mmCIF file of C-alpha atoms in Angstrom:
data_model
loop_
_atom_site.group_PDB
_atom_site.id
_atom_site.type_symbol
_atom_site.label_atom_id
_atom_site.label_comp_id
_atom_site.label_asym_id
_atom_site.label_seq_id
_atom_site.Cartn_x
_atom_site.Cartn_y
_atom_site.Cartn_z
ATOM 1 C CA ILE U 1 -0.348 -0.158 -0.191
ATOM 2 C CA GLU U 2 1.452 3.261 -1.125
ATOM 3 C CA PHE U 3 0.488 6.640 0.434
ATOM 4 C CA SER U 4 1.206 9.440 -1.301
ATOM 5 C CA THR U 5 1.429 12.833 0.749
ATOM 6 C CA GLU U 6 0.149 15.361 -2.127
ATOM 7 C CA ASP U 7 2.393 19.076 -2.723
ATOM 8 C CA GLY U 8 4.166 17.141 0.167
ATOM 9 C CA SER U 9 7.406 19.334 -0.250
ATOM 10 C CA ARG U 10 5.278 22.531 0.946
ATOM 11 C CA THR U 11 3.354 20.618 3.298
ATOM 12 C CA ASP U 12 3.645 22.314 7.108
ATOM 13 C CA PHE U 13 6.501 19.893 8.424
ATOM 14 C CA GLU U 14 5.147 19.071 11.579
ATOM 15 C CA PHE U 15 1.462 17.822 10.232
ATOM 16 C CA LEU U 16 3.375 15.819 7.338
ATOM 17 C CA CYS U 17 4.885 13.883 9.957
ATOM 18 C CA ARG U 18 2.066 13.098 12.096
ATOM 19 C CA ILE U 19 0.207 12.098 8.809
ATOM 20 C CA ILE U 20 3.252 9.884 7.542
ATOM 21 C CA GLU U 21 3.146 7.749 11.223
ATOM 22 C CA ALA U 22 -0.157 7.306 11.243
ATOM 23 C CA THR U 23 -0.470 6.234 7.874
ATOM 24 C CA ILE U 24 1.992 3.553 8.514
ATOM 25 C CA LEU U 25 0.588 2.470 11.530
ATOM 26 C CA ALA U 26 -2.758 1.670 9.481
ATOM 27 C CA GLY U 27 -0.531 -0.603 7.411
ATOM 28 C CA ALA U 28 1.214 1.744 4.453
ATOM 29 C CA SER U 29 4.316 0.016 3.237
ATOM 30 C CA VAL U 30 5.315 2.876 0.842
ATOM 31 C CA ILE U 31 5.205 7.184 2.048
ATOM 32 C CA ASN U 32 6.053 8.893 -1.226
ATOM 33 C CA VAL U 33 6.809 12.469 -0.519
ATOM 34 C CA PRO U 34 6.243 14.368 -3.955
ATOM 35 C CA ASP U 35 7.696 18.044 -5.034
ATOM 36 C CA THR U 36 4.125 18.223 -6.487
ATOM 37 C CA VAL U 37 4.349 21.226 -8.573
ATOM 38 C CA GLY U 38 8.153 21.218 -8.901
ATOM 39 C CA TYR U 39 8.895 24.259 -6.743
ATOM 40 C CA ALA U 40 11.400 22.642 -4.197
ATOM 41 C CA LEU U 41 15.014 23.256 -4.185
ATOM 42 C CA PRO U 42 17.820 20.183 -3.942
ATOM 43 C CA GLU U 43 19.451 21.371 -0.294
ATOM 44 C CA GLU U 44 15.905 22.007 0.715
ATOM 45 C CA PHE U 45 13.974 18.641 -0.572
ATOM 46 C CA GLY U 46 17.049 16.772 0.798
ATOM 47 C CA GLN U 47 17.061 18.427 3.940
ATOM 48 C CA LEU U 48 12.861 17.444 3.875
ATOM 49 C CA ILE U 49 13.933 13.848 3.492
ATOM 50 C CA HIS U 50 16.535 13.901 6.150
ATOM 51 C CA ARG U 51 14.178 15.416 8.707
ATOM 52 C CA ILE U 52 11.116 12.660 7.970
ATOM 53 C CA ARG U 53 14.150 10.201 8.441
ATOM 54 C CA GLU U 54 14.797 11.680 11.919
ATOM 55 C CA THR U 55 11.479 12.564 12.668
ATOM 56 C CA VAL U 56 8.837 9.576 12.082
ATOM 57 C CA PRO U 57 9.120 7.312 14.452
ATOM 58 C CA SER U 58 8.034 4.579 12.270
ATOM 59 C CA ILE U 59 9.603 5.872 9.338
ATOM 60 C CA ASP U 60 12.019 2.124 8.790
ATOM 61 C CA ARG U 61 8.967 -0.118 8.890
ATOM 62 C CA ALA U 62 8.098 1.757 5.039
ATOM 63 C CA ILE U 63 9.773 2.419 2.217
ATOM 64 C CA LEU U 64 10.549 6.040 1.590
ATOM 65 C CA SER U 65 9.846 7.262 -1.868
ATOM 66 C CA VAL U 66 9.736 10.701 -3.363
ATOM 67 C CA HIS U 67 8.299 12.026 -6.841
ATOM 68 C CA CYS U 68 9.838 14.968 -8.357
ATOM 69 C CA HIS U 69 8.177 17.413 -11.170
ATOM 70 C CA ASN U 70 10.645 19.185 -13.043
ATOM 71 C CA ASP U 71 8.845 22.811 -13.042
ATOM 72 C CA LEU U 72 11.881 24.490 -12.456
ATOM 73 C CA GLY U 73 14.402 21.681 -14.161
ATOM 74 C CA LEU U 74 15.283 20.206 -10.754
ATOM 75 C CA ALA U 75 13.636 17.094 -11.167
ATOM 76 C CA VAL U 76 16.264 15.042 -11.229
ATOM 77 C CA ALA U 77 18.884 17.043 -8.908
ATOM 78 C CA ASN U 78 15.857 16.866 -6.257
ATOM 79 C CA SER U 79 15.481 12.945 -6.645
ATOM 80 C CA ILE U 80 19.573 12.843 -6.137
ATOM 81 C CA ALA U 81 19.323 14.821 -3.283
ATOM 82 C CA ALA U 82 16.691 12.734 -1.766
ATOM 83 C CA ILE U 83 18.450 9.645 -2.082
ATOM 84 C CA ARG U 84 21.462 11.057 -0.710
ATOM 85 C CA ASN U 85 19.630 12.108 2.254
ATOM 86 C CA GLY U 86 17.924 8.298 2.740
ATOM 87 C CA ALA U 87 15.064 7.782 0.165
ATOM 88 C CA ASP U 88 14.474 4.452 -0.606
ATOM 89 C CA GLN U 89 12.830 4.980 -3.714
ATOM 90 C CA VAL U 90 12.475 7.104 -6.934
ATOM 91 C CA GLU U 91 9.592 7.768 -9.294
ATOM 92 C CA CYS U 92 10.638 8.320 -12.420
ATOM 93 C CA THR U 93 9.812 8.253 -15.699
ATOM 94 C CA ILE U 94 11.934 7.380 -19.263
ATOM 95 C CA ASN U 95 12.830 10.423 -21.027
ATOM 96 C CA GLY U 96 11.356 12.337 -18.070
ATOM 97 C CA ILE U 97 7.744 12.734 -19.537
ATOM 98 C CA GLY U 98 4.852 13.572 -17.665
ATOM 99 C CA GLU U 99 2.270 16.674 -17.188
ATOM 100 C CA ARG U 100 3.512 20.019 -17.220
ATOM 101 C CA ALA U 101 7.289 20.146 -17.827
ATOM 102 C CA GLY U 102 7.267 16.300 -16.866
ATOM 103 C CA ASN U 103 9.093 14.039 -14.291
ATOM 104 C CA ALA U 104 12.039 13.093 -13.089
ATOM 105 C CA SER U 105 14.172 11.118 -15.780
ATOM 106 C CA LEU U 106 15.340 7.402 -15.463
ATOM 107 C CA GLU U 107 17.821 7.548 -17.735
ATOM 108 C CA GLU U 108 19.751 10.445 -15.838
ATOM 109 C CA ILE U 109 19.095 9.500 -12.272
ATOM 110 C CA VAL U 110 20.064 5.624 -13.417
ATOM 111 C CA MET U 111 23.484 7.185 -15.142
ATOM 112 C CA VAL U 112 23.893 9.509 -12.207
ATOM 113 C CA LEU U 113 23.651 7.016 -9.601
ATOM 114 C CA ARG U 114 26.339 4.238 -11.989
ATOM 115 C CA THR U 115 28.676 7.132 -12.999
ATOM 116 C CA ARG U 116 29.197 8.587 -9.275
ATOM 117 C CA PHE U 117 28.630 5.662 -7.583
ATOM 118 C CA ALA U 118 31.170 6.677 -4.987
ATOM 119 C CA ASN U 119 29.348 9.592 -3.805
ATOM 120 C CA TYR U 120 25.870 7.741 -3.561
ATOM 121 C CA GLN U 121 26.403 4.106 -2.829
ATOM 122 C CA ALA U 122 23.413 2.828 -4.182
ATOM 123 C CA THR U 123 22.040 1.066 -7.438
ATOM 124 C CA THR U 124 19.211 0.105 -9.127
ATOM 125 C CA ALA U 125 17.763 -2.931 -11.023
ATOM 126 C CA ILE U 126 17.711 -1.266 -14.412
ATOM 127 C CA ASN U 127 20.198 -2.548 -17.079
ATOM 128 C CA PRO U 128 21.344 0.400 -18.624
ATOM 129 C CA GLY U 129 22.252 -1.347 -21.745
ATOM 130 C CA GLU U 130 18.512 -1.056 -22.696
ATOM 131 C CA ILE U 131 18.075 2.690 -21.641
ATOM 132 C CA TYR U 132 18.860 3.977 -24.996
ATOM 133 C CA ARG U 133 16.266 1.843 -27.475
ATOM 134 C CA THR U 134 13.475 1.580 -24.709
ATOM 135 C CA SER U 135 13.994 6.024 -24.930
ATOM 136 C CA ARG U 136 13.245 5.494 -28.345
ATOM 137 C CA MET U 137 10.365 3.083 -28.433
ATOM 138 C CA VAL U 138 8.358 5.179 -25.698
ATOM 139 C CA SER U 139 9.262 8.025 -28.141
ATOM 140 C CA ARG U 140 8.017 6.218 -30.886
ATOM 141 C CA ILE U 141 4.623 4.653 -29.150
ATOM 142 C CA MET U 142 3.958 8.321 -27.557
ATOM 143 C CA ASN U 143 4.415 10.280 -30.484
ATOM 144 C CA ILE U 144 7.098 12.692 -28.142
ATOM 145 C CA PRO U 145 10.288 13.254 -29.941
ATOM 146 C CA VAL U 146 13.090 13.235 -27.600
ATOM 147 C CA GLN U 147 15.268 16.679 -28.135
ATOM 148 C CA PRO U 148 18.538 16.243 -29.897
ATOM 149 C CA ASN U 149 20.432 17.433 -26.688
ATOM 150 C CA LYS U 150 18.608 15.499 -23.990
ATOM 151 C CA ALA U 151 20.774 14.022 -21.444
ATOM 152 C CA ILE U 152 22.016 10.584 -22.227
ATOM 153 C CA VAL U 153 19.430 9.741 -24.567
ATOM 154 C CA GLY U 154 19.776 12.853 -27.202
ATOM 155 C CA SER U 155 21.183 12.354 -30.634
ATOM 156 C CA ASN U 156 23.667 14.625 -29.460
ATOM 157 C CA ALA U 157 24.659 13.501 -25.991
ATOM 158 C CA PHE U 158 27.625 11.809 -27.501
ATOM 159 C CA SER U 159 28.808 14.387 -30.457
ATOM 160 C CA HIS U 160 31.821 16.462 -30.250
ATOM 161 C CA SER U 161 32.029 19.663 -32.602
ATOM 162 C CA ALA U 162 34.730 21.569 -30.496
ATOM 163 C CA GLY U 163 38.107 20.599 -32.384
ATOM 164 C CA ILE U 164 39.796 20.350 -29.049
ATOM 165 C CA HIS U 165 37.213 17.655 -28.092
ATOM 166 C CA GLN U 166 37.190 15.712 -31.110
ATOM 167 C CA ASP U 167 41.138 15.396 -30.884
ATOM 168 C CA GLY U 168 40.952 14.687 -27.190
ATOM 169 C CA VAL U 169 37.863 12.083 -27.989
ATOM 170 C CA LEU U 170 40.169 10.433 -30.714
ATOM 171 C CA LYS U 171 43.310 10.121 -28.873
ATOM 172 C CA ASP U 172 41.315 8.940 -25.293
ATOM 173 C CA ARG U 173 37.307 8.516 -25.449
ATOM 174 C CA THR U 174 37.751 9.037 -21.292
ATOM 175 C CA THR U 175 39.144 12.472 -21.825
ATOM 176 C CA TYR U 176 35.702 13.954 -22.392
ATOM 177 C CA GLU U 177 33.049 11.553 -22.393
ATOM 178 C CA ILE U 178 31.967 10.148 -18.787
ATOM 179 C CA MET U 179 29.902 7.023 -19.926
ATOM 180 C CA ARG U 180 29.987 4.860 -23.200
ATOM 181 C CA PRO U 181 27.881 4.765 -25.450
ATOM 182 C CA GLU U 182 27.958 0.835 -25.454
ATOM 183 C CA ASP U 183 27.034 1.212 -21.929
ATOM 184 C CA LEU U 184 23.474 2.700 -22.606
ATOM 185 C CA GLY U 185 22.697 0.095 -25.540
ATOM 186 C CA ILE U 186 24.482 2.071 -28.337
ATOM 187 C CA LYS U 187 26.307 0.368 -30.724
ATOM 188 C CA GLN U 188 28.828 1.525 -32.816
ATOM 189 C CA HIS U 189 29.063 -0.684 -36.134
ATOM 190 C CA THR U 190 31.109 0.060 -39.412
ATOM 191 C CA ILE U 191 29.197 -2.260 -41.407
ATOM 192 C CA VAL U 192 26.395 -0.696 -43.754
ATOM 193 C CA LEU U 193 23.667 -3.039 -44.924
ATOM 194 C CA THR U 194 22.504 -2.090 -48.752
ATOM 195 C CA ALA U 195 19.839 -3.346 -51.235
ATOM 196 C CA ARG U 196 21.994 -6.598 -51.577
ATOM 197 C CA SER U 197 22.339 -7.661 -47.781
ATOM 198 C CA GLY U 198 19.810 -10.825 -47.831
ATOM 199 C CA ARG U 199 18.043 -11.974 -44.795
ATOM 200 C CA ALA U 200 20.288 -13.585 -43.201
ATOM 201 C CA ALA U 201 22.483 -10.439 -43.005
ATOM 202 C CA LEU U 202 19.376 -8.572 -41.702
ATOM 203 C CA LYS U 203 18.437 -10.934 -39.207
ATOM 204 C CA HIS U 204 21.981 -11.163 -37.964
ATOM 205 C CA ARG U 205 22.200 -7.029 -37.869
ATOM 206 C CA LEU U 206 19.050 -7.135 -35.681
ATOM 207 C CA GLY U 207 20.817 -9.739 -33.375
ATOM 208 C CA GLU U 208 23.331 -7.420 -32.655
ATOM 209 C CA LEU U 209 21.033 -4.735 -31.991
ATOM 210 C CA GLY U 210 18.757 -6.915 -29.601
ATOM 211 C CA PHE U 211 15.816 -7.265 -32.009
ATOM 212 C CA SER U 212 14.538 -10.793 -31.822
ATOM 213 C CA LEU U 213 11.245 -10.765 -33.891
ATOM 214 C CA ASP U 214 8.537 -13.419 -34.950
ATOM 215 C CA PRO U 215 8.628 -14.289 -38.910
ATOM 216 C CA GLU U 216 5.603 -12.142 -39.618
ATOM 217 C CA VAL U 217 7.267 -9.072 -38.402
ATOM 218 C CA PHE U 218 10.722 -9.855 -39.678
ATOM 219 C CA GLU U 219 8.954 -10.168 -43.315
ATOM 220 C CA ARG U 220 7.504 -6.811 -42.653
ATOM 221 C CA VAL U 221 10.639 -5.481 -41.705
ATOM 222 C CA TYR U 222 12.738 -6.779 -44.999
ATOM 223 C CA ASN U 223 10.485 -5.734 -47.433
ATOM 224 C CA ARG U 224 10.089 -2.299 -45.458
ATOM 225 C CA PHE U 225 14.192 -2.530 -45.361
ATOM 226 C CA ILE U 226 14.085 -3.447 -49.366
ATOM 227 C CA ASP U 227 11.781 -1.188 -50.226
ATOM 228 C CA VAL U 228 14.223 1.841 -48.762
ATOM 229 C CA ALA U 229 17.633 0.576 -49.430
ATOM 230 C CA ASP U 230 16.400 0.623 -53.176
ATOM 231 C CA ARG U 231 16.170 3.827 -52.913
ATOM 232 C CA LYS U 232 19.014 4.900 -50.472
ATOM 233 C CA LYS U 233 22.857 3.562 -51.231
ATOM 234 C CA GLU U 234 23.166 2.096 -47.514
ATOM 235 C CA ILE U 235 21.088 1.560 -44.433
ATOM 236 C CA ALA U 236 22.517 2.963 -41.352
ATOM 237 C CA THR U 237 22.029 1.348 -37.746
ATOM 238 C CA GLN U 238 19.766 4.397 -36.647
ATOM 239 C CA ASP U 239 17.655 3.767 -40.229
ATOM 240 C CA LEU U 240 17.573 0.199 -39.457
ATOM 241 C CA GLN U 241 16.565 0.682 -36.018
ATOM 242 C CA SER U 242 13.766 3.332 -36.797
ATOM 243 C CA ILE U 243 12.390 0.922 -39.379
ATOM 244 C CA VAL U 244 12.141 -2.126 -37.151
ATOM 245 C CA GLU U 245 10.761 -0.173 -34.147
ATOM 246 C CA ILE U 246 7.898 1.196 -36.772
ATOM 247 C CA GLU U 247 6.721 -1.816 -38.105
ATOM 248 C CA VAL U 248 6.744 -3.912 -34.369
ATOM 249 C CA SER U 249 4.373 -0.800 -33.032
ATOM 250 C CA LYS U 250 2.208 -0.550 -36.117
ATOM 251 C CA ALA U 251 -1.061 -0.830 -35.970
ATOM 252 C CA PRO U 252 -3.596 -3.253 -38.012
ATOM 253 C CA GLU U 253 -3.451 -1.360 -41.363
ATOM 254 C CA THR U 254 -6.863 -1.206 -42.752
ATOM 255 C CA TYR U 255 -5.390 0.843 -45.726
ATOM 256 C CA LYS U 256 -1.946 0.346 -46.924
ATOM 257 C CA MET U 257 -0.034 2.930 -48.792
ATOM 258 C CA HIS U 258 0.009 1.932 -52.504
ATOM 259 C CA SER U 259 1.426 4.886 -54.333
ATOM 260 C CA LEU U 260 1.823 8.903 -54.313
ATOM 261 C CA GLN U 261 2.094 10.869 -57.299
ATOM 262 C CA ILE U 262 2.611 14.676 -56.475
ATOM 263 C CA MET U 263 2.286 17.640 -58.833
ATOM 264 C CA SER U 264 3.719 21.177 -56.906
ATOM 265 C CA GLY U 265 5.738 24.563 -57.818
ATOM 266 C CA THR U 266 6.036 28.000 -56.529
ATOM 267 C CA LYS U 267 3.173 29.096 -59.457
ATOM 268 C CA MET U 268 1.236 26.264 -59.207
ATOM 269 C CA VAL U 269 -1.670 24.972 -56.266
ATOM 270 C CA PRO U 270 0.000 21.755 -55.049
ATOM 271 C CA LEU U 271 -1.971 18.036 -56.378
ATOM 272 C CA ALA U 272 -1.288 15.006 -54.967
ATOM 273 C CA SER U 273 -2.744 11.698 -56.187
ATOM 274 C CA VAL U 274 -2.664 8.602 -53.620
ATOM 275 C CA THR U 275 -3.775 5.454 -53.823
ATOM 276 C CA LEU U 276 -4.378 3.346 -50.873
ATOM 277 C CA GLU U 277 -5.000 -0.639 -50.815
ATOM 278 C CA ARG U 278 -7.791 -1.806 -48.267
ATOM 279 C CA ASP U 279 -9.087 -5.358 -48.589
ATOM 280 C CA GLY U 280 -7.051 -6.314 -51.757
ATOM 281 C CA GLN U 281 -8.552 -3.231 -53.912
ATOM 282 C CA LEU U 282 -7.190 -0.214 -54.827
ATOM 283 C CA HIS U 283 -8.636 3.426 -53.915
ATOM 284 C CA THR U 284 -7.510 6.110 -55.463
ATOM 285 C CA ASP U 285 -8.420 10.129 -55.241
ATOM 286 C CA ALA U 286 -6.408 13.338 -55.949
ATOM 287 C CA ALA U 287 -6.618 16.586 -53.978
ATOM 288 C CA THR U 288 -5.289 19.811 -53.573
ATOM 289 C CA GLY U 289 -3.583 21.467 -50.594
ATOM 290 C CA ASN U 290 -1.610 24.351 -49.113
ATOM 291 C CA GLY U 291 1.535 22.539 -50.218
ATOM 292 C CA PRO U 292 2.559 18.940 -51.439
ATOM 293 C CA VAL U 293 2.121 17.355 -47.583
ATOM 294 C CA ASP U 294 -1.397 18.854 -46.911
ATOM 295 C CA ALA U 295 -2.308 17.807 -50.410
ATOM 296 C CA VAL U 296 -1.325 14.439 -49.589
ATOM 297 C CA PHE U 297 -3.260 14.492 -45.867
ATOM 298 C CA ASN U 298 -6.449 15.816 -47.897
ATOM 299 C CA GLY U 299 -6.164 12.886 -50.499
ATOM 300 C CA ILE U 300 -6.155 10.282 -47.427
ATOM 301 C CA GLU U 301 -8.969 12.167 -45.779
ATOM 302 C CA ARG U 302 -10.903 11.995 -49.212
ATOM 303 C CA ILE U 303 -10.331 8.254 -49.564
ATOM 304 C CA THR U 304 -11.016 7.094 -46.234
ATOM 305 C CA GLY U 305 -14.175 9.533 -45.703
ATOM 306 C CA VAL U 306 -13.083 10.504 -42.456
ATOM 307 C CA SER U 307 -11.874 13.985 -41.624
ATOM 308 C CA GLY U 308 -9.291 14.864 -38.787
ATOM 309 C CA LYS U 309 -7.458 17.773 -37.757
ATOM 310 C CA LEU U 310 -3.783 17.934 -37.440
ATOM 311 C CA ARG U 311 -2.894 18.915 -34.169
ATOM 312 C CA ASP U 312 1.389 18.008 -34.745
ATOM 313 C CA TYR U 313 3.551 17.981 -36.731
ATOM 314 C CA ASP U 314 7.455 16.859 -36.533
ATOM 315 C CA LEU U 315 9.837 15.954 -39.483
ATOM 316 C CA LYS U 316 13.637 15.290 -38.790
ATOM 317 C CA ALA U 317 16.382 13.248 -40.697
ATOM 318 C CA VAL U 318 17.403 9.795 -38.703
ATOM 319 C CA THR U 319 20.791 10.026 -39.981
ATOM 320 C CA MET U 320 22.938 12.718 -42.161
ATOM 321 C CA GLY U 321 23.024 13.422 -46.061
ATOM 322 C CA ARG U 322 21.272 14.210 -49.109
ATOM 323 C CA ASP U 323 19.671 10.246 -48.631
ATOM 324 C CA ALA U 324 18.771 10.348 -45.483
ATOM 325 C CA LEU U 325 15.995 8.702 -43.985
ATOM 326 C CA GLY U 326 13.326 10.942 -43.085
ATOM 327 C CA GLU U 327 10.833 10.406 -40.014
ATOM 328 C CA ALA U 328 7.754 12.462 -39.850
ATOM 329 C CA MET U 329 5.385 12.110 -36.434
ATOM 330 C CA VAL U 330 2.126 13.481 -36.538
ATOM 331 C CA ARG U 331 -1.084 13.982 -34.079
ATOM 332 C CA VAL U 332 -4.403 13.855 -35.482
ATOM 333 C CA GLN U 333 -7.716 14.793 -34.039
ATOM 334 C CA ILE U 334 -10.574 12.614 -34.878
ATOM 335 C CA GLY U 335 -13.644 13.499 -32.982
ATOM 336 C CA ASP U 336 -12.590 13.857 -29.404
ATOM 337 C CA THR U 337 -9.617 11.539 -29.586
ATOM 338 C CA ILE U 338 -6.181 12.417 -31.020
ATOM 339 C CA TYR U 339 -4.272 9.386 -32.603
ATOM 340 C CA SER U 340 -0.548 9.734 -33.042
ATOM 341 C CA GLY U 341 1.152 8.277 -36.322
ATOM 342 C CA ILE U 342 5.108 7.836 -37.311
ATOM 343 C CA GLY U 343 6.378 6.978 -41.061
ATOM 344 C CA THR U 344 9.801 7.211 -42.524
ATOM 345 C CA SER U 345 11.039 6.948 -45.786
ATOM 346 C CA PRO U 346 13.863 9.075 -47.876
ATOM 347 C CA ASP U 347 11.499 11.336 -49.268
ATOM 348 C CA VAL U 348 9.711 13.454 -46.713
ATOM 349 C CA ILE U 349 6.364 13.745 -48.202
ATOM 350 C CA GLU U 350 6.141 9.855 -48.253
ATOM 351 C CA ALA U 351 7.182 9.747 -44.980
ATOM 352 C CA SER U 352 4.473 12.349 -43.587
ATOM 353 C CA ALA U 353 1.566 10.503 -45.870
ATOM 354 C CA ARG U 354 2.902 6.969 -43.927
ATOM 355 C CA ALA U 355 2.685 8.904 -40.654
ATOM 356 C CA TYR U 356 -0.753 10.388 -41.299
ATOM 357 C CA LEU U 357 -1.855 7.072 -42.971
ATOM 358 C CA ASN U 358 -0.519 5.289 -39.334
ATOM 359 C CA ALA U 359 -2.702 7.628 -37.146
ATOM 360 C CA TYR U 360 -5.761 7.038 -39.207
ATOM 361 C CA ASN U 361 -4.993 3.246 -38.674
ATOM 362 C CA ARG U 362 -4.764 3.567 -35.246
ATOM 363 C CA TYR U 363 -8.399 5.386 -35.770
ATOM 364 C CA PHE U 364 -9.847 2.174 -37.582
ATOM 365 C CA ALA U 365 -8.290 0.109 -34.884
ATOM 366 C CA ASN U 366 -10.429 1.633 -31.934
ATOM 367 C CA GLY U 367 -13.280 1.043 -33.698
ATOM 368 C CA GLY U 368 -13.513 3.719 -35.886
ATOM 369 C CA ALA U 369 -13.817 1.332 -39.106
ATOM 370 C CA GLU U 370 -17.535 0.728 -38.143
ATOM 371 C CA MET U 371 -18.187 4.087 -39.431
ATOM 372 C CA ILE U 372 -16.612 3.568 -42.933
ATOM 373 C CA LYS U 373 -18.834 0.584 -43.294
ATOM 374 C CA SER U 374 -22.482 1.811 -43.106
#
């Protein structure tokens, strides 16, 4: 039984201690002290946990937990201060996701304790080698991109741009890297897959990356891999991870992308011809829009017969170079519900179309298909 003292960091201390003691005597096995609005400073929050340890008579009969919010950017610092002062448990989230400015970041807390073990003498049962993949999986499922400069799991976390830093890393990685990318499950590979790589090579690489796929999912991944590799000279590790993670988490496909044709220019209204497959039948329609992406979205809506409102759209390159795989994320409101979608392609318009269709397929998978049957 966990009892949480809402807004504990701003509660009168004597009252807080009386409540904690009473709930422990009533059977609570976990006492959670949250910094609900992220107002506390590390020295204040650490001292609060220390005083609770010193004051509450029965505190050793329960697990003392903390739950810190990040409104002032101090959730991790407050959590670490709590650990130093006797907290047994920290409530945190992958990528620091949570309401408002988020919660304490799990990966940051884990790696602080691991990297500075001598200072805290605290361990967790979390396998750091799964942190990076888990971060990416959560980001995709929730359609919340990870900022590039995010500590531990951001795409720039192990990038060095200053010349003196680059020189130092080349001579001795420990000069400027306090953690190894490999410790977080970030694989460093020199072999690059191409369209000529067969199923065996792909399966071997997936195994190196920690993916174990059932035959049906592997075939989907292989087919998508070939589709992308035919248009992109080389498939980097990041490309492959993106393909796999999308195929693994893909919603049942009421509609499948068949083909796109775009006409666009500075002196013309963009026009998109979209062909989707449903139950083995091809459905084609055309639409205009404010731009080629908008035209494609309108074409998808015309074919499905369902109108949505685009609430969020994010596009990024998975790797560097002109032929980089583009990754699009969308959030589409249909009725009162928002559905997320993600898509990849060397063609950013196609990536956007796949993301939009992915969101629509989630809508249909949640019962929306009944609307198009009537």
